[in-house]
PDB file of C-alpha atoms in Angstrom:
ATOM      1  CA  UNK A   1     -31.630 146.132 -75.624  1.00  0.00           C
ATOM      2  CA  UNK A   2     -35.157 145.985 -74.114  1.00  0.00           C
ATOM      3  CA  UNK A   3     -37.517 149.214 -72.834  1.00  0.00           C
ATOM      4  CA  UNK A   4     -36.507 148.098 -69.559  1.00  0.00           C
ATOM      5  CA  UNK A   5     -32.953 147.951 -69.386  1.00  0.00           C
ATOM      6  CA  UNK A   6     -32.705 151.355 -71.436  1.00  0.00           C
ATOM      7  CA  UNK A   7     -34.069 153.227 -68.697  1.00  0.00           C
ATOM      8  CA  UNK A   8     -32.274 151.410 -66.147  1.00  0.00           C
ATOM      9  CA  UNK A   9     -29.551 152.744 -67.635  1.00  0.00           C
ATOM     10  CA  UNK A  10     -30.485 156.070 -68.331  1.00  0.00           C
ATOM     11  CA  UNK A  11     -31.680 156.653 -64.925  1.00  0.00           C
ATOM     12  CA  UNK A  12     -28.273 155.388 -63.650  1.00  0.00           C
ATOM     13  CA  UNK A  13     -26.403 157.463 -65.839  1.00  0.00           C
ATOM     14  CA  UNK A  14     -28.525 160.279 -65.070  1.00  0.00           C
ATOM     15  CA  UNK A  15     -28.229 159.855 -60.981  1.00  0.00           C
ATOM     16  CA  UNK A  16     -24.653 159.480 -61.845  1.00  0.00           C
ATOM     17  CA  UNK A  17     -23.992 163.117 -63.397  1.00  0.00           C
ATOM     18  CA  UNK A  18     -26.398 164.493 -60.963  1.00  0.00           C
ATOM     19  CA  UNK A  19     -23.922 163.401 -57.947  1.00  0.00           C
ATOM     20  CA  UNK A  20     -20.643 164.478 -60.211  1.00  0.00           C
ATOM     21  CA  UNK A  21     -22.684 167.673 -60.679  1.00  0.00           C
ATOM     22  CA  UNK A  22     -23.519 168.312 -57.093  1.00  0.00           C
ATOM     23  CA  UNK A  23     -20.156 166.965 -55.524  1.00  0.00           C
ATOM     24  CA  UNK A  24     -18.503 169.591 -57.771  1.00  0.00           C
ATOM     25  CA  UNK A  25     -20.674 172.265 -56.486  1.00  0.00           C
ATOM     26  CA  UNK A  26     -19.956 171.413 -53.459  1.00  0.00           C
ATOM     27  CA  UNK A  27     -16.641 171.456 -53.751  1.00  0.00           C
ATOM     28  CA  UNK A  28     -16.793 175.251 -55.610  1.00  0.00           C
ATOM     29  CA  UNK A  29     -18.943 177.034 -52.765  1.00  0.00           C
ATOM     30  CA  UNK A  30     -16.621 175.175 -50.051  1.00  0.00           C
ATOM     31  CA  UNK A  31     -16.814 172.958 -47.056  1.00  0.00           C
ATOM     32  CA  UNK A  32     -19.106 175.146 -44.504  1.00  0.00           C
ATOM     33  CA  UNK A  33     -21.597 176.284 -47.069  1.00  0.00           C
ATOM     34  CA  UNK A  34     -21.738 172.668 -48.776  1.00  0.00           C
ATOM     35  CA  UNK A  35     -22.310 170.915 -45.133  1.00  0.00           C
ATOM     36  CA  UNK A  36     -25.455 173.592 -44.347  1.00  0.00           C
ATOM     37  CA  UNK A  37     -26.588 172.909 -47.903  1.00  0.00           C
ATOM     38  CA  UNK A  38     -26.031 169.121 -47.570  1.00  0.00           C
ATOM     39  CA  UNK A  39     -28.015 169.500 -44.450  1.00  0.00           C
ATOM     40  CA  UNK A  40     -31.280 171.166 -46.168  1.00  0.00           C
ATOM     41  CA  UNK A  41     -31.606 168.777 -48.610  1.00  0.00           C
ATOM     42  CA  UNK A  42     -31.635 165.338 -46.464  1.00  0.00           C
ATOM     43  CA  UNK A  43     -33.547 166.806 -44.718  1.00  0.00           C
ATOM     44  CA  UNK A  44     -35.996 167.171 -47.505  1.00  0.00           C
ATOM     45  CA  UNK A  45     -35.365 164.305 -48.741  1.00  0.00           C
ATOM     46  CA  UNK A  46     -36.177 162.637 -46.179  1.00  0.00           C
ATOM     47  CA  UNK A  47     -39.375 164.029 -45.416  1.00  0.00           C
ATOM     48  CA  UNK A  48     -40.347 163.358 -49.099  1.00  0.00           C
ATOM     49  CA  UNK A  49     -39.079 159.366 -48.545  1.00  0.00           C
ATOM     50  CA  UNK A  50     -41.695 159.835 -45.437  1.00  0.00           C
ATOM     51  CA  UNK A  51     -44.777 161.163 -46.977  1.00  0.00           C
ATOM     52  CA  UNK A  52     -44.241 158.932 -50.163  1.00  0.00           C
ATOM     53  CA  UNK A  53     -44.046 155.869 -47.627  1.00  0.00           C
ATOM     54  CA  UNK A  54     -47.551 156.817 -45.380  1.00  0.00           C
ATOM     55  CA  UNK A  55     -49.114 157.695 -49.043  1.00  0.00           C
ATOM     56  CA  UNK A  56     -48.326 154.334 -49.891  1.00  0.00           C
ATOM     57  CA  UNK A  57     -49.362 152.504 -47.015  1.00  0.00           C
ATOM     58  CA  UNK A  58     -52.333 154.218 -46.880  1.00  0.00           C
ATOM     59  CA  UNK A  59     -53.114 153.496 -50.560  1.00  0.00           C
ATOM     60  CA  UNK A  60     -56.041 150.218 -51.098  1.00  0.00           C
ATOM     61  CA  UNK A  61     -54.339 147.329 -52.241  1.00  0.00           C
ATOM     62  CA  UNK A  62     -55.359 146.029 -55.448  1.00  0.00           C
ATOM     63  CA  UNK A  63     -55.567 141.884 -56.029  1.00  0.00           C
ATOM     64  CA  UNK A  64     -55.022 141.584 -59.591  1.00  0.00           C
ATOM     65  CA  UNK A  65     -54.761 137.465 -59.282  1.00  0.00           C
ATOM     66  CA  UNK A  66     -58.211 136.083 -60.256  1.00  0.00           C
ATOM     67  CA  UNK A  67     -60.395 134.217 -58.034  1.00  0.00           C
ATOM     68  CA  UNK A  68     -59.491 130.707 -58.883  1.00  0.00           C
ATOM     69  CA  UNK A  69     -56.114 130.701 -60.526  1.00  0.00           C
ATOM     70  CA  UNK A  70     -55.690 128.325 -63.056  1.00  0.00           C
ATOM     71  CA  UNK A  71     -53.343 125.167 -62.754  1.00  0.00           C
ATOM     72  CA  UNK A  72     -51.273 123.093 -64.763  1.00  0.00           C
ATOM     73  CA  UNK A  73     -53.779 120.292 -66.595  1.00  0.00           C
ATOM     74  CA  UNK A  74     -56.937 122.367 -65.489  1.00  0.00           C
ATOM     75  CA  UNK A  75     -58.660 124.573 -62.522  1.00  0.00           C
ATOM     76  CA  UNK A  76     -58.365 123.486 -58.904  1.00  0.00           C
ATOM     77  CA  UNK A  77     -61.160 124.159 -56.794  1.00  0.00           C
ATOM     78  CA  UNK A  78     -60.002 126.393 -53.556  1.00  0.00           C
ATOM     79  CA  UNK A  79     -59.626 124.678 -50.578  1.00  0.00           C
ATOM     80  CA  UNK A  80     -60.450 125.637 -46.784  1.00  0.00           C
ATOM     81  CA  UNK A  81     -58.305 124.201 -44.061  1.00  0.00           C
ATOM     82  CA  UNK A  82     -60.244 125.004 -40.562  1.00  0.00           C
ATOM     83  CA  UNK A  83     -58.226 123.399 -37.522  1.00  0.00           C
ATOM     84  CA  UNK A  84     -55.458 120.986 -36.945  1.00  0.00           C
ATOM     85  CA  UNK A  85     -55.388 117.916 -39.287  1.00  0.00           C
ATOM     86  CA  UNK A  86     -55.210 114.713 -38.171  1.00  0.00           C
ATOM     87  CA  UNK A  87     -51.257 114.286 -39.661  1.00  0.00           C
ATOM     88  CA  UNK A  88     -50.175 117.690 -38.971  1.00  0.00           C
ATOM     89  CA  UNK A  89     -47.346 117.660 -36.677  1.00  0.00           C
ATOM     90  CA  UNK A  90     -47.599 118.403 -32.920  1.00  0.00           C
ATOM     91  CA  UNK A  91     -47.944 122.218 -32.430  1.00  0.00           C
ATOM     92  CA  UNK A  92     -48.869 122.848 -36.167  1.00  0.00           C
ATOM     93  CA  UNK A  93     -51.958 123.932 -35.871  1.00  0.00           C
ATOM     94  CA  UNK A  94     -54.022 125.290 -38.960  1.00  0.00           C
ATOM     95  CA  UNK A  95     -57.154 127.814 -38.793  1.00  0.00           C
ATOM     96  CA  UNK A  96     -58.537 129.984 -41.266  1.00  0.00           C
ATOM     97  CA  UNK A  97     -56.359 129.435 -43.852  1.00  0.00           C
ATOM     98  CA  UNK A  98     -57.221 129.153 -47.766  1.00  0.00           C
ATOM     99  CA  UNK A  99     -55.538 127.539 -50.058  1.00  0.00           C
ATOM    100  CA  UNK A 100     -55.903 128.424 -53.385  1.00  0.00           C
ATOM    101  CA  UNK A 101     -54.396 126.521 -56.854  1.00  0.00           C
ATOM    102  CA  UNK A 102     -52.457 123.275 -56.836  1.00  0.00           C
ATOM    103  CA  UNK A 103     -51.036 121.674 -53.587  1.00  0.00           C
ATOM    104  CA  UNK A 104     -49.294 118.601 -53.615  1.00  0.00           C
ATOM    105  CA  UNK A 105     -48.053 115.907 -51.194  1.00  0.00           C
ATOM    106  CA  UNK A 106     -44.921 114.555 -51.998  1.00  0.00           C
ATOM    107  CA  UNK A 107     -43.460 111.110 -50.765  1.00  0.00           C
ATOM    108  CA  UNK A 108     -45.934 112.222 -47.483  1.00  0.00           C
ATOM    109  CA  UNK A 109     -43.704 115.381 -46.567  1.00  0.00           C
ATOM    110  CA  UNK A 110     -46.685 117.692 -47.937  1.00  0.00           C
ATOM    111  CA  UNK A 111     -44.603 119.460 -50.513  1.00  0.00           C
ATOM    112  CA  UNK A 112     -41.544 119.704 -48.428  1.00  0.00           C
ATOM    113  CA  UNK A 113     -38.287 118.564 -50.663  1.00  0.00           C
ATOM    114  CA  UNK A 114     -37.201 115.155 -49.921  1.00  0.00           C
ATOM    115  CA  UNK A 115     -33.723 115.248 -50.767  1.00  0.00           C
ATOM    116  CA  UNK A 116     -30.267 115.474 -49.440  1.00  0.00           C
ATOM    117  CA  UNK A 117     -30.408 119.607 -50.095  1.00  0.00           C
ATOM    118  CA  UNK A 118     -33.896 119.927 -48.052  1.00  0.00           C
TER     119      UNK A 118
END
């Protein structure tokens, strides 16, 4: 069994006897005192989910893919599109995009499957 899956199943096992645990707490201090409990900790709970969620969006994004990425058979230079193209279809129009590592063109669909699935 890999790292991984180990503490994918600890953890689950772990949340699991935490919510047997509290249930039967709740269930020993009775209905009126488990609801105003029940109530304190969502809402804690969810003010933690909150600030974990603006701390996260506030955090820098890091780019750990390298500037050229390399492709199958060698490097492919990046590419600039700026504008429509002359085959693009009417009302696909392209600006300011980069493309970056291998791009093909298939049967003319530009990479778009060309089979009875697609």
């Amino acid at each position: 069994m890999t790292t991984h899956r180990r503490w994918i199943l600890w953890g689950g096992a772990t949340f699991g006897l935490a919510l047997v645990g509290l249930g039967s707490y709740f269930a020993y201090i009775g209905l009126e005192q488990a609801d105003k409990l029940a109530s304190v900790l969502g809402f804690f709970m969810g003010s933690l989910g909150l600030a974990i969620s603006i701390l996260v969006a506030l955090l820098p994004r890091s780019n750990n893919t390298p500037d050229n990425p390399p492709a199958s058979g060698g490097t492919v230079p990046s590419t600039t599109l700026d504008g429509p193209s002359a085959d693009s279809e009417p009302g696909n129009h392209l600006s300011n995009i980069q493309v970056h590592g291998p791009s093909a063109i298939i049967n003319g669909n530009h990479g778009r499957q060309n089979n009875r699935f697609g």
